[in-house]
GROMACS .gro file of C-alpha atoms in nm:
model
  190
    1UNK     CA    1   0.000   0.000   0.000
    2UNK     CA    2   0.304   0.249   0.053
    3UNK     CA    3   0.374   0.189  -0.298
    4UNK     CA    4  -0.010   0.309  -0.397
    5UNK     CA    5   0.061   0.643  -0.201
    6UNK     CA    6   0.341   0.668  -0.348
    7UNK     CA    7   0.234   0.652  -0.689
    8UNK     CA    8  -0.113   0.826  -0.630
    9UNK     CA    9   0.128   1.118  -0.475
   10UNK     CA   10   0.263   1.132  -0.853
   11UNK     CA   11  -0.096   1.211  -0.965
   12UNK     CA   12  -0.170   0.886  -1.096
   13UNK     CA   13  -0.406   0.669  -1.036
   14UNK     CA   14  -0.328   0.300  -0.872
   15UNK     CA   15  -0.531  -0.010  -0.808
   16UNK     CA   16  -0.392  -0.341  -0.587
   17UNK     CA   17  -0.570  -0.669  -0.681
   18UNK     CA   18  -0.538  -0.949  -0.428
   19UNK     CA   19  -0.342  -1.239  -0.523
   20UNK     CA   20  -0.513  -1.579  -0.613
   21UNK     CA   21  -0.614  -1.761  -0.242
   22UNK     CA   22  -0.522  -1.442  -0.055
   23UNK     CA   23  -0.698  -1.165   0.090
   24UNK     CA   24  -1.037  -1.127   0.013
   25UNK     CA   25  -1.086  -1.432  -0.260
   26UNK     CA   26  -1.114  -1.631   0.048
   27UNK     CA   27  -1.363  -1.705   0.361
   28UNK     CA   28  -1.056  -1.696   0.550
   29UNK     CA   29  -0.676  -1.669   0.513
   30UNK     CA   30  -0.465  -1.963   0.411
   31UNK     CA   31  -0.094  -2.134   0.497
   32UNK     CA   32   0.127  -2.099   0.229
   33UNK     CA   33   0.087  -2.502   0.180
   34UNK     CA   34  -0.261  -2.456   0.157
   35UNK     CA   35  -0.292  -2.149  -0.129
   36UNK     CA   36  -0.032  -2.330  -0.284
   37UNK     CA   37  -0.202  -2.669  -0.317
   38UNK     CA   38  -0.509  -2.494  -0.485
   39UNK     CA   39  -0.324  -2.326  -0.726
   40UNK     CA   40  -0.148  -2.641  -0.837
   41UNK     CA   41  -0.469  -2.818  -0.825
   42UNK     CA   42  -0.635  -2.561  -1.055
   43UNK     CA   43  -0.311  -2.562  -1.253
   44UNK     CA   44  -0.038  -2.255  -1.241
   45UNK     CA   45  -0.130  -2.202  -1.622
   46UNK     CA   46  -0.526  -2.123  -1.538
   47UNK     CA   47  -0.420  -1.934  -1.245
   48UNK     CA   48  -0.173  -1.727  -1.438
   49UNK     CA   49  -0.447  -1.635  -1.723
   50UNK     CA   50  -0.724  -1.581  -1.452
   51UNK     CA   51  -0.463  -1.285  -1.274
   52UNK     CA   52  -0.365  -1.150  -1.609
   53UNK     CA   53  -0.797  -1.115  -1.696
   54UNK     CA   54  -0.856  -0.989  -1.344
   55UNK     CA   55  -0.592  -0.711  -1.433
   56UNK     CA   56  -0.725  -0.618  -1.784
   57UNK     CA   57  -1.061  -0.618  -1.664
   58UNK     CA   58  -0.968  -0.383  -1.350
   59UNK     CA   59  -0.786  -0.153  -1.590
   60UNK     CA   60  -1.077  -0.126  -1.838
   61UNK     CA   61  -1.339  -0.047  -1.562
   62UNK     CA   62  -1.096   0.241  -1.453
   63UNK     CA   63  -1.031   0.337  -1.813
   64UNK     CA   64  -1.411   0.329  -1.867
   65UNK     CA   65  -1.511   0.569  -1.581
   66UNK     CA   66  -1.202   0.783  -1.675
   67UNK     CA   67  -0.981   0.749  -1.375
   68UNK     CA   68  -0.701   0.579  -1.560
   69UNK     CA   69  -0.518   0.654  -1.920
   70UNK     CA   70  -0.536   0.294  -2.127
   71UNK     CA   71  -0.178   0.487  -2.291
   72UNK     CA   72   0.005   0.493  -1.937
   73UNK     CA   73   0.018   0.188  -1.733
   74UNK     CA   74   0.290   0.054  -1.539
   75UNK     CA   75   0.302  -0.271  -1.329
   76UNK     CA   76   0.496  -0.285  -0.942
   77UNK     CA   77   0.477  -0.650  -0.789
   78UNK     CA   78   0.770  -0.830  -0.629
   79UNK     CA   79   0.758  -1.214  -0.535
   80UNK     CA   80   0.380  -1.361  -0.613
   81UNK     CA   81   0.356  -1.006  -0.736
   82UNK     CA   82   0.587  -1.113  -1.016
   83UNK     CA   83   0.463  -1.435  -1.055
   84UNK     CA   84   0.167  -1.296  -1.130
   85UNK     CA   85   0.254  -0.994  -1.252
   86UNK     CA   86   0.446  -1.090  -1.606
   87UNK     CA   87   0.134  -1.299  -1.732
   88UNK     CA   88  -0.073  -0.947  -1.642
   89UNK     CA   89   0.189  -0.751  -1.765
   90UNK     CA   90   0.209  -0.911  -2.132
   91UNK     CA   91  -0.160  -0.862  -2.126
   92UNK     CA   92  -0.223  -0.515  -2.080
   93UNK     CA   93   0.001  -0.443  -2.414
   94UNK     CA   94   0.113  -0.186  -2.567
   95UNK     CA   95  -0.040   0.088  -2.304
   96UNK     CA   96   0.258  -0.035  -2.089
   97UNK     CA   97   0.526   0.184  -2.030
   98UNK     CA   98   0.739   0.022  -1.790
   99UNK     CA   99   0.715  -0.234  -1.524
  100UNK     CA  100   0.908  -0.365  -1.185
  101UNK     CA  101   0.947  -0.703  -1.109
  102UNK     CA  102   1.163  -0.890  -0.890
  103UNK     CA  103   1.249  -1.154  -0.621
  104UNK     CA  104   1.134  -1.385  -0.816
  105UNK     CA  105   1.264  -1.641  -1.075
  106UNK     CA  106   1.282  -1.965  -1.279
  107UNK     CA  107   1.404  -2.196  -1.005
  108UNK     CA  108   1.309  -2.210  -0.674
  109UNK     CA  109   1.468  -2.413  -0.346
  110UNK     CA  110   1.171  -2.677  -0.193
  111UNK     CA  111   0.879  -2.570   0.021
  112UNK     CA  112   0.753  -2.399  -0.280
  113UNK     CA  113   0.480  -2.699  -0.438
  114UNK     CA  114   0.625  -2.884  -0.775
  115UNK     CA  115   0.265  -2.782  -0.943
  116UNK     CA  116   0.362  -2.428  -0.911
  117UNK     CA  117   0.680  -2.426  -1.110
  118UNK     CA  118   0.614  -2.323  -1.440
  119UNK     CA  119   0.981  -2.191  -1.605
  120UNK     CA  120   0.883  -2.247  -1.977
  121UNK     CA  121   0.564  -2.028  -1.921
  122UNK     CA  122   0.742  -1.751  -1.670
  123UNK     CA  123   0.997  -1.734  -1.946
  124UNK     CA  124   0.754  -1.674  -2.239
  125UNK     CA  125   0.546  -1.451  -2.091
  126UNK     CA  126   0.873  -1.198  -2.016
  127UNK     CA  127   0.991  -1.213  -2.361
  128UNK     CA  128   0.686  -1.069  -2.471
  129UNK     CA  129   0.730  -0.751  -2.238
  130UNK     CA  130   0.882  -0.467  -2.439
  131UNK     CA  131   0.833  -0.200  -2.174
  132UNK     CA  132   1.080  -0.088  -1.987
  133UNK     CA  133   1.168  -0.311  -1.688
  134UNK     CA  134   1.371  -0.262  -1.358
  135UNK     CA  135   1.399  -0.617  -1.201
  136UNK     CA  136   1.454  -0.608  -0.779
  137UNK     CA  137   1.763  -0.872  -0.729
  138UNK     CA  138   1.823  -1.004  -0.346
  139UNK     CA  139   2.165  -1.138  -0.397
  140UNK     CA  140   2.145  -1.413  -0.114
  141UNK     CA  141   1.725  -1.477  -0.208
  142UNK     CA  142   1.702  -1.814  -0.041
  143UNK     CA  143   1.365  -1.879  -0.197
  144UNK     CA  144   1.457  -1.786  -0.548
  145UNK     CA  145   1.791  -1.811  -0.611
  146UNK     CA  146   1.989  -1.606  -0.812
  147UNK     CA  147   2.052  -1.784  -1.105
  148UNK     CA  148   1.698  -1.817  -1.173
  149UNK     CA  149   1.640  -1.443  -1.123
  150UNK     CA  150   1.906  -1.365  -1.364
  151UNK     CA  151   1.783  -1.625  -1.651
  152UNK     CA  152   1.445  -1.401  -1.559
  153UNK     CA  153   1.580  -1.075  -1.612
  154UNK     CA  154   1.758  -1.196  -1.918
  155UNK     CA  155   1.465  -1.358  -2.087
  156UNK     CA  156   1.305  -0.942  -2.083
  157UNK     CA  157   1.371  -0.814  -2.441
  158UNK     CA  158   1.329  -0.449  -2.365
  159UNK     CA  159   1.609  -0.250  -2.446
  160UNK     CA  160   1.537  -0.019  -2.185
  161UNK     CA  161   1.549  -0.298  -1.884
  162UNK     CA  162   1.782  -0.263  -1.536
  163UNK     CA  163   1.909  -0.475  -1.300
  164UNK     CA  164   1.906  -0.344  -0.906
  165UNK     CA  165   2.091  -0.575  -0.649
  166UNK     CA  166   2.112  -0.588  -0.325
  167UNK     CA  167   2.267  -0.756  -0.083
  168UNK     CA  168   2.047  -0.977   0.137
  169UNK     CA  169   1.765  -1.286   0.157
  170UNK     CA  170   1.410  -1.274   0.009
  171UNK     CA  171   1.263  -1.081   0.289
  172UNK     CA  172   1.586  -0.759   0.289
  173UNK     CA  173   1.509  -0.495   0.115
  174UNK     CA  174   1.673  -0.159   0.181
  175UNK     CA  175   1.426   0.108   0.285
  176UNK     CA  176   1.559   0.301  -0.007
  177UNK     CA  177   1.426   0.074  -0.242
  178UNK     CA  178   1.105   0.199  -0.258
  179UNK     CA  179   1.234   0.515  -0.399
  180UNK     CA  180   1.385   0.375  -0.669
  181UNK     CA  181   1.084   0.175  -0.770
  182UNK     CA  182   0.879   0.451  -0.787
  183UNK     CA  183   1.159   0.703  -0.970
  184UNK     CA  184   1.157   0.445  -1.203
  185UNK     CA  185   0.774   0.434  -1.290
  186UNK     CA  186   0.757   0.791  -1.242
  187UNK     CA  187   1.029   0.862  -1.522
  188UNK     CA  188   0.807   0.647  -1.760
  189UNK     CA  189   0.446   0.753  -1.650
  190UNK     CA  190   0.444   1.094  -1.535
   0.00000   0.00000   0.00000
C-alpha cells in the first residue's frame, strides 16, 4: 500500500488486486501449503491467465469511468507479485510503459509446491514484455535463487530494462528501495 501512495502522490491513479487464495478471494486466510495446493490443483497455467484477466478487466473499468489513461500503465509487484505480474503484464500491451518485477525467478529451493513451477511459461510470458523493466535482485534470495532471477531478467527483451541488487535474503530490502521503484515508474508515467 506504501507503494499506492506513493504513486497516487505522482498524480496517478493505482489499483492493488489481491493475489489468487489471498486476501479477500477467500472465507478466511490460508498457509502458504494450503494457497499453494489450490493453485497447483487448478493448474499454475489457469491461475496465471485468470490474474492476467482480473488485471485487464480492473484496468478497463478504470479506463471506462475515466480514472485511468489505457496509454500509461505501469506494473509494481515483487515475489507472487511477479509471478503474477508478467502474465498481467504481457496482457495489458502496448499501453505499458514500464514495469518492476523482482524476487522472483525460474528456479526455486523446496517448500515452494512442484505444481507451481512453471519456467517455460514464466519465461515466455517476459519475452513478450517490451516496456521498460527494472527487475529487484536479493543477492542471497534463499527462496529464489539467483541464477533463476538472472535467466528471468535476461529472458526481458526491452532495451530499456535494469538490473538493481542488493545484498540480502528474500525478505531484505533496503528502505531506499522503494524510492527507486517509484523514480523508475515515475520517469516512464508521469
Amino acid at each position: 500500500m506504501s507503494m499506492a501512495d506513493r504513486i497516487t502522490s505522482s498524480g496517478c491513479a493505482a489499483v492493488a488486486i489481491d493475489g489468487p487464495f489471498h486476501g479477500e478471494r477467500v472465507a478466511s486466510p490460508l498457509t502458504p501449503v494450503e494457497y499453494q495446493r489450490r493453485m497447483a490443483a487448478e493448474g499454475i497455467g489457469r491461475v496465471l491467465d485468470r490474474m492476467a484477466d482480473d488485471w485487464v478487466a480492473a484496468r478497463d473499468l478504470l479506463v471506462g469511468v475515466g480514472t485511468a489513461d489505457p496509454a500509461r500503465q505501469a506494473y509494481f509487484g515483487l515475489s507472487m507479485g511477479t509471478r503474477f505480474g508478467l502474465a498481467a503484464a504481457r496482457a495489458l500491451g502496448p499501453g505499458l510503459k514500464c514495469a518492476v518485477f523482482g524476487k522472483f525467478g525460474t528456479r526455486s529451493t523446496p517448500g515452494i509446491h512442484t505444481g507451481l513451477h512453471a519456467a517455460h511459461r514464466v519465461l515466455n510470458d517476459a519475452s513478450a514484455i517490451t516496456a521498460p523493466v527494472l527487475f529487484h535482485l536479493q543477492w542471497d534470495d534463499e527462496i529464489f535463487p539467483r541464477p533463476g532471477q538472472l535467466q528471468l531478467f535476461d529472458a526481458f527483451v526491452s532495451p530499456g530494462k535494469e538490473l538493481l541488487g542488493f545484498a540480502g535474503g528474500h525478505r531484505d530490502t533496503p528502505e531506499h528501495a522503494s524510492a527507486m521503484w517509484h523514480g523508475f515508474i515515475n520517469r516512464h508515467i508521469a
